[in-house]
């Protein structure tokens, strides 16, 4: 079998992804719990499985982004997203990202856990930030918006906090224009990854992806400004 045999690593290397639509706390679905709701829930005695899931989400982002990320903060970031002219799929991708429930290779049974583009473990942060294509796209977006960052007197960074969560290194939410641009970028990167991973298409050219993101962003900003 020597040359014919291909080794494929299957199954999750991380724990199984949480499904936000099926998880309820205090009789409410996860998507309906507000900042105040989380504050009350976390003060109460939660069942061990619920507490384990919450810790998994909070500790995951705290470890990766280096900021104190709790469920109230996640609810706050979700609320900011709903104030923008974002598409339903953009909300879905971002909300699932916050709950670490997007099914990438390392969280999906029957999928190769190794990224075919750069042979790294296919985690959430790798898929949407560190892999070759998204890395180039995020750098292009940060370069494109450098004048806006200068006006805001903010020094952005190519990081999990800035690109995936939409916060600075202290956990403070970034300006709303970046929040919109970030959601558009995440959606197109996720679509490109899904079509490549589960379909037959090749990865899109980073420059063409960046051009689509810029065009979509301009269209929404202009249309939102002239709404009556």
GROMACS .gro file of C-alpha atoms in nm:
model
  228
    1UNK     CA    1   0.000   0.000   0.000
    2UNK     CA    2   0.309   0.225   0.047
    3UNK     CA    3   0.248   0.504  -0.206
    4UNK     CA    4  -0.129   0.456  -0.222
    5UNK     CA    5  -0.201   0.474   0.152
    6UNK     CA    6  -0.291   0.820   0.278
    7UNK     CA    7  -0.293   0.883   0.650
    8UNK     CA    8  -0.594   1.085   0.764
    9UNK     CA    9  -0.647   1.199   1.123
   10UNK     CA   10  -1.017   1.184   1.207
   11UNK     CA   11  -1.231   1.305   1.494
   12UNK     CA   12  -1.202   1.598   1.733
   13UNK     CA   13  -0.883   1.681   1.917
   14UNK     CA   14  -1.075   1.938   2.119
   15UNK     CA   15  -1.394   1.864   2.313
   16UNK     CA   16  -1.720   1.851   2.118
   17UNK     CA   17  -1.854   2.191   2.012
   18UNK     CA   18  -2.147   2.338   2.203
   19UNK     CA   19  -2.474   2.379   2.014
   20UNK     CA   20  -2.614   2.718   2.130
   21UNK     CA   21  -2.961   2.652   1.982
   22UNK     CA   22  -3.013   2.345   2.205
   23UNK     CA   23  -2.864   2.479   2.527
   24UNK     CA   24  -3.102   2.657   2.766
   25UNK     CA   25  -3.030   2.817   3.103
   26UNK     CA   26  -3.302   2.938   3.336
   27UNK     CA   27  -3.559   2.834   3.077
   28UNK     CA   28  -3.410   3.069   2.814
   29UNK     CA   29  -3.211   2.983   2.502
   30UNK     CA   30  -2.852   3.100   2.509
   31UNK     CA   31  -2.913   3.365   2.241
   32UNK     CA   32  -3.180   3.538   2.452
   33UNK     CA   33  -2.977   3.585   2.772
   34UNK     CA   34  -2.872   3.948   2.828
   35UNK     CA   35  -2.574   4.088   3.021
   36UNK     CA   36  -2.788   4.130   3.331
   37UNK     CA   37  -2.929   3.782   3.281
   38UNK     CA   38  -2.580   3.632   3.278
   39UNK     CA   39  -2.484   3.829   3.589
   40UNK     CA   40  -2.779   3.678   3.776
   41UNK     CA   41  -2.722   3.327   3.642
   42UNK     CA   42  -2.354   3.325   3.736
   43UNK     CA   43  -2.441   3.426   4.092
   44UNK     CA   44  -2.684   3.137   4.126
   45UNK     CA   45  -2.611   2.768   4.172
   46UNK     CA   46  -2.588   2.619   3.826
   47UNK     CA   47  -2.586   2.249   3.752
   48UNK     CA   48  -2.239   2.102   3.698
   49UNK     CA   49  -2.285   2.038   3.321
   50UNK     CA   50  -2.393   2.400   3.265
   51UNK     CA   51  -2.107   2.534   3.474
   52UNK     CA   52  -1.862   2.315   3.280
   53UNK     CA   53  -1.986   2.454   2.946
   54UNK     CA   54  -1.968   2.813   3.070
   55UNK     CA   55  -1.614   2.764   3.201
   56UNK     CA   56  -1.514   2.605   2.874
   57UNK     CA   57  -1.623   2.913   2.678
   58UNK     CA   58  -1.485   3.172   2.921
   59UNK     CA   59  -1.153   3.000   2.986
   60UNK     CA   60  -1.104   2.929   2.616
   61UNK     CA   61  -1.125   3.296   2.514
   62UNK     CA   62  -0.936   3.418   2.822
   63UNK     CA   63  -0.648   3.182   2.743
   64UNK     CA   64  -0.638   3.259   2.371
   65UNK     CA   65  -0.707   3.634   2.368
   66UNK     CA   66  -0.534   3.724   2.695
   67UNK     CA   67  -0.833   3.925   2.821
   68UNK     CA   68  -1.085   3.860   3.098
   69UNK     CA   69  -1.372   3.719   2.890
   70UNK     CA   70  -1.691   3.627   3.077
   71UNK     CA   71  -2.044   3.549   2.957
   72UNK     CA   72  -2.167   3.902   3.033
   73UNK     CA   73  -1.896   4.037   2.803
   74UNK     CA   74  -2.000   3.792   2.531
   75UNK     CA   75  -2.362   3.909   2.564
   76UNK     CA   76  -2.243   4.271   2.536
   77UNK     CA   77  -2.051   4.195   2.215
   78UNK     CA   78  -2.357   4.019   2.070
   79UNK     CA   79  -2.577   4.320   2.147
   80UNK     CA   80  -2.336   4.554   1.965
   81UNK     CA   81  -2.360   4.329   1.662
   82UNK     CA   82  -2.740   4.361   1.644
   83UNK     CA   83  -2.715   4.742   1.613
   84UNK     CA   84  -2.537   4.720   1.280
   85UNK     CA   85  -2.660   4.655   0.923
   86UNK     CA   86  -2.534   4.295   0.932
   87UNK     CA   87  -2.674   3.995   0.747
   88UNK     CA   88  -2.836   3.703   0.935
   89UNK     CA   89  -2.547   3.476   0.837
   90UNK     CA   90  -2.297   3.727   0.977
   91UNK     CA   91  -2.478   3.721   1.310
   92UNK     CA   92  -2.486   3.341   1.301
   93UNK     CA   93  -2.113   3.308   1.229
   94UNK     CA   94  -2.018   3.563   1.497
   95UNK     CA   95  -2.254   3.426   1.764
   96UNK     CA   96  -2.133   3.070   1.707
   97UNK     CA   97  -1.776   3.195   1.713
   98UNK     CA   98  -1.833   3.362   2.053
   99UNK     CA   99  -1.973   3.035   2.191
  100UNK     CA  100  -1.687   2.843   2.023
  101UNK     CA  101  -1.938   2.624   1.842
  102UNK     CA  102  -1.836   2.658   1.476
  103UNK     CA  103  -1.756   2.310   1.349
  104UNK     CA  104  -1.407   2.321   1.211
  105UNK     CA  105  -1.188   2.016   1.152
  106UNK     CA  106  -1.078   1.967   1.511
  107UNK     CA  107  -1.441   1.976   1.631
  108UNK     CA  108  -1.611   1.771   1.361
  109UNK     CA  109  -1.627   1.391   1.348
  110UNK     CA  110  -1.527   1.243   1.016
  111UNK     CA  111  -1.318   1.543   0.909
  112UNK     CA  112  -0.945   1.564   0.868
  113UNK     CA  113  -0.819   1.759   1.171
  114UNK     CA  114  -0.515   1.895   0.988
  115UNK     CA  115  -0.547   2.207   0.773
  116UNK     CA  116  -0.472   2.106   0.411
  117UNK     CA  117  -0.331   2.453   0.338
  118UNK     CA  118  -0.060   2.470   0.606
  119UNK     CA  119  -0.072   2.130   0.789
  120UNK     CA  120  -0.154   2.289   1.126
  121UNK     CA  121  -0.426   2.166   1.363
  122UNK     CA  122  -0.754   2.311   1.233
  123UNK     CA  123  -0.885   2.503   1.535
  124UNK     CA  124  -1.129   2.795   1.531
  125UNK     CA  125  -0.858   3.056   1.563
  126UNK     CA  126  -0.644   2.887   1.299
  127UNK     CA  127  -0.932   2.861   1.051
  128UNK     CA  128  -1.041   3.225   1.079
  129UNK     CA  129  -0.717   3.404   1.166
  130UNK     CA  130  -0.384   3.223   1.149
  131UNK     CA  131  -0.422   3.013   0.834
  132UNK     CA  132  -0.251   3.146   0.521
  133UNK     CA  133  -0.558   3.292   0.345
  134UNK     CA  134  -0.728   3.459   0.647
  135UNK     CA  135  -0.393   3.589   0.771
  136UNK     CA  136  -0.334   3.777   0.446
  137UNK     CA  137  -0.694   3.905   0.437
  138UNK     CA  138  -0.681   4.042   0.795
  139UNK     CA  139  -0.350   4.217   0.729
  140UNK     CA  140  -0.501   4.374   0.415
  141UNK     CA  141  -0.802   4.495   0.616
  142UNK     CA  142  -0.585   4.645   0.889
  143UNK     CA  143  -0.369   4.819   0.628
  144UNK     CA  144  -0.678   4.949   0.442
  145UNK     CA  145  -0.819   5.104   0.761
  146UNK     CA  146  -0.493   5.247   0.899
  147UNK     CA  147  -0.608   5.611   0.848
  148UNK     CA  148  -0.933   5.544   1.035
  149UNK     CA  149  -0.737   5.388   1.323
  150UNK     CA  150  -0.514   5.696   1.331
  151UNK     CA  151  -0.819   5.924   1.359
  152UNK     CA  152  -0.953   5.706   1.642
  153UNK     CA  153  -0.610   5.723   1.810
  154UNK     CA  154  -0.605   5.343   1.835
  155UNK     CA  155  -0.319   5.111   1.747
  156UNK     CA  156  -0.480   4.791   1.618
  157UNK     CA  157  -0.311   4.454   1.627
  158UNK     CA  158  -0.334   4.136   1.426
  159UNK     CA  159  -0.473   3.935   1.715
  160UNK     CA  160  -0.760   3.717   1.832
  161UNK     CA  161  -0.902   4.006   2.035
  162UNK     CA  162  -0.906   4.255   1.745
  163UNK     CA  163  -0.996   4.028   1.453
  164UNK     CA  164  -1.218   3.759   1.604
  165UNK     CA  165  -1.375   3.924   1.909
  166UNK     CA  166  -1.371   4.290   1.807
  167UNK     CA  167  -1.202   4.423   2.123
  168UNK     CA  168  -0.866   4.573   2.215
  169UNK     CA  169  -0.609   4.397   2.434
  170UNK     CA  170  -0.796   4.509   2.747
  171UNK     CA  171  -1.134   4.376   2.631
  172UNK     CA  172  -1.282   4.717   2.538
  173UNK     CA  173  -1.505   4.694   2.227
  174UNK     CA  174  -1.354   4.860   1.920
  175UNK     CA  175  -1.536   5.127   1.710
  176UNK     CA  176  -1.860   5.028   1.539
  177UNK     CA  177  -1.716   5.071   1.187
  178UNK     CA  178  -1.457   4.803   1.266
  179UNK     CA  179  -1.726   4.581   1.417
  180UNK     CA  180  -1.917   4.593   1.085
  181UNK     CA  181  -1.604   4.532   0.876
  182UNK     CA  182  -1.505   4.247   1.106
  183UNK     CA  183  -1.844   4.072   1.068
  184UNK     CA  184  -1.832   4.096   0.688
  185UNK     CA  185  -1.477   3.957   0.690
  186UNK     CA  186  -1.567   3.667   0.920
  187UNK     CA  187  -1.863   3.569   0.702
  188UNK     CA  188  -1.666   3.564   0.378
  189UNK     CA  189  -1.375   3.379   0.539
  190UNK     CA  190  -1.614   3.120   0.684
  191UNK     CA  191  -1.789   3.076   0.347
  192UNK     CA  192  -1.455   3.035   0.172
  193UNK     CA  193  -1.338   2.779   0.430
  194UNK     CA  194  -1.666   2.580   0.414
  195UNK     CA  195  -1.669   2.565   0.034
  196UNK     CA  196  -1.310   2.446   0.036
  197UNK     CA  197  -1.346   2.200   0.327
  198UNK     CA  198  -1.681   2.044   0.242
  199UNK     CA  199  -1.709   2.127  -0.130
  200UNK     CA  200  -1.487   2.099  -0.434
  201UNK     CA  201  -1.371   2.459  -0.472
  202UNK     CA  202  -1.019   2.592  -0.417
  203UNK     CA  203  -0.943   2.862  -0.160
  204UNK     CA  204  -1.021   3.209  -0.293
  205UNK     CA  205  -0.743   3.450  -0.375
  206UNK     CA  206  -0.687   3.673  -0.067
  207UNK     CA  207  -0.675   3.991  -0.276
  208UNK     CA  208  -1.011   3.914  -0.440
  209UNK     CA  209  -1.162   3.828  -0.099
  210UNK     CA  210  -1.035   4.160   0.041
  211UNK     CA  211  -1.182   4.347  -0.258
  212UNK     CA  212  -1.523   4.186  -0.197
  213UNK     CA  213  -1.508   4.279   0.171
  214UNK     CA  214  -1.423   4.642   0.093
  215UNK     CA  215  -1.700   4.668  -0.168
  216UNK     CA  216  -1.959   4.514   0.068
  217UNK     CA  217  -1.852   4.744   0.352
  218UNK     CA  218  -1.876   5.059   0.136
  219UNK     CA  219  -2.220   4.959   0.006
  220UNK     CA  220  -2.362   4.907   0.354
  221UNK     CA  221  -2.212   5.222   0.500
  222UNK     CA  222  -2.349   5.435   0.214
  223UNK     CA  223  -2.694   5.271   0.213
  224UNK     CA  224  -2.720   5.299   0.591
  225UNK     CA  225  -2.625   5.670   0.582
  226UNK     CA  226  -2.897   5.751   0.329
  227UNK     CA  227  -3.179   5.550   0.487
  228UNK     CA  228  -3.480   5.762   0.572
   0.00000   0.00000   0.00000
